[in-house]
Amino acid sequence: MTSPELHALALQALKALGYYVTLVVMMRLAGKRLAGQTTTFDLLVLITLGASVQGALIGEGLAETAVFVIVVFATHRMLAAVCRRSRAIRHLVRGRPRALVRDGVVIHEALEAEGMSHDELLAGLRRIGFAEPSEVRLAVLEETGHISAVGRD
């Protein structure tokens, strides 16, 4: 392989790292709710944004594509390993769990901060078996974007 070819592959690896960082930032800006409470429209927007960024960065040719895919996959695996070992990094990348309901009372400031509507909260509670927030001692939007809850009884 010639020096210009190696340079092109190294540049492609850097573009792949930039792409991955862009995806992580987009997910953090979109909020935890996107991961667990995704609507079809949310998913379509996220896929379109990711594909647009990828299309702008991926090089031409099989070698460039392979480098891009391998670097993105390896970076993802490494970040997952770091997140397993470091709570601080995990919270930076995924966010922190946030209470949405406490002792039957909806915490509206938390809903607003997470970009979640009251109706989305109610739907999430129904999905896990609670008809009303008044039935819940604690409901939390987890790092994964899913709602978990403990009943009052």
XYZ file of C-alpha atoms in Angstrom:
153
model
C 0.000 0.000 0.000
C 1.370 3.407 -0.917
C 1.756 6.345 1.410
C -1.189 8.285 -0.127
C -3.423 5.222 0.304
C -2.412 4.870 3.978
C -2.964 8.592 4.453
C -6.471 8.265 2.962
C -7.293 5.347 5.296
C -5.954 7.237 8.331
C -8.084 10.229 7.350
C -11.081 7.920 7.017
C -10.429 6.585 10.530
C -10.404 10.158 11.867
C -13.659 10.887 10.039
C -15.188 7.762 11.607
C -14.162 8.959 15.082
C -15.690 12.348 14.322
C -18.875 10.649 13.155
C -19.121 8.620 16.356
C -18.562 11.677 18.539
C -21.243 13.504 16.516
C -23.692 10.643 17.133
C -23.014 10.684 20.882
C -23.522 14.460 21.012
C -26.745 14.196 18.964
C -28.102 11.534 21.320
C -27.249 13.637 24.389
C -28.900 16.707 22.862
C -31.965 14.655 21.936
C -32.260 13.451 25.546
C -32.762 10.116 27.290
C -36.401 10.047 26.352
C -35.464 9.477 22.723
C -33.830 6.160 23.564
C -36.745 4.654 25.447
C -39.839 6.563 24.376
C -39.084 6.975 20.681
C -41.914 7.886 18.360
C -41.733 6.861 14.720
C -41.008 10.476 13.783
C -38.196 10.756 16.371
C -36.616 7.594 15.013
C -36.901 8.765 11.421
C -35.258 12.112 12.241
C -32.430 10.435 14.145
C -31.747 7.907 11.375
C -31.845 10.641 8.733
C -29.406 12.828 10.668
C -27.038 9.919 11.241
C -27.188 8.852 7.596
C -26.607 12.424 6.430
C -23.529 12.839 8.600
C -22.270 9.411 7.564
C -22.831 10.156 3.880
C -20.812 13.332 4.176
C -17.904 11.547 5.874
C -17.573 8.109 4.335
C -14.988 7.793 1.622
C -15.299 6.044 -1.697
C -14.154 2.476 -2.033
C -14.326 -0.756 -0.105
C -11.238 -0.086 2.035
C -12.520 3.327 3.184
C -15.943 1.882 3.985
C -14.387 -1.014 5.916
C -12.164 1.346 7.923
C -15.155 3.573 8.700
C -17.311 0.661 9.911
C -14.514 -0.966 11.913
C -13.483 2.268 13.635
C -17.080 3.192 14.541
C -17.764 -0.319 15.879
C -14.482 -0.480 17.829
C -15.026 3.001 19.271
C -18.512 2.024 20.371
C -17.240 -1.141 22.064
C -14.471 0.797 23.825
C -16.862 3.493 25.033
C -19.264 0.824 26.320
C -16.402 -0.772 28.270
C -15.376 2.600 29.730
C -19.005 3.328 30.690
C -19.224 -0.002 32.525
C -16.191 0.927 34.630
C -16.767 4.661 35.138
C -20.022 6.060 36.476
C -18.876 9.617 35.685
C -18.251 8.826 32.006
C -21.505 6.830 31.813
C -23.454 9.813 33.165
C -21.648 12.152 30.782
C -22.520 9.967 27.784
C -25.949 8.641 28.809
C -27.175 11.125 31.391
C -28.392 10.480 34.929
C -31.637 8.875 36.036
C -34.248 11.516 36.905
C -37.306 11.212 39.126
C -40.510 12.075 37.256
C -43.077 11.206 39.949
C -42.549 11.225 43.705
C -45.267 10.150 46.177
C -47.931 10.368 43.466
C -46.994 13.912 42.422
C -45.687 14.590 38.911
C -42.459 16.607 38.886
C -43.216 18.961 35.998
C -39.760 20.553 36.053
C -38.240 17.101 35.417
C -40.627 16.466 32.520
C -39.666 19.797 30.985
C -35.941 19.185 31.494
C -36.249 15.779 29.776
C -38.403 17.111 26.935
C -41.264 14.817 27.915
C -44.939 15.699 27.868
C -47.404 14.754 30.591
C -49.160 12.453 28.100
C -45.870 10.673 27.348
C -45.350 10.153 31.076
C -48.861 8.718 31.429
C -48.273 6.388 28.473
C -44.985 5.222 29.991
C -46.662 4.556 33.346
C -49.511 2.647 31.696
C -46.969 0.532 29.816
C -45.610 -0.699 33.162
C -48.997 -1.170 34.821
C -49.908 2.121 36.515
C -53.090 3.887 35.439
C -52.337 7.171 37.241
C -49.343 8.916 38.805
C -51.192 8.837 42.141
C -50.545 5.049 42.217
C -46.774 5.598 42.076
C -44.361 6.200 44.971
C -41.445 6.829 42.597
C -41.152 6.862 38.800
C -37.749 7.423 37.233
C -36.609 8.073 33.681
C -33.588 5.779 33.588
C -30.332 6.286 31.654
C -31.737 3.952 29.021
C -34.710 6.246 28.392
C -37.191 3.806 29.922
C -39.471 4.628 32.816
C -39.281 2.451 35.922
C -41.667 2.835 38.837
C -42.448 1.605 42.329
C -46.071 1.505 43.447
C -47.367 3.222 46.568
C -48.821 0.033 48.044
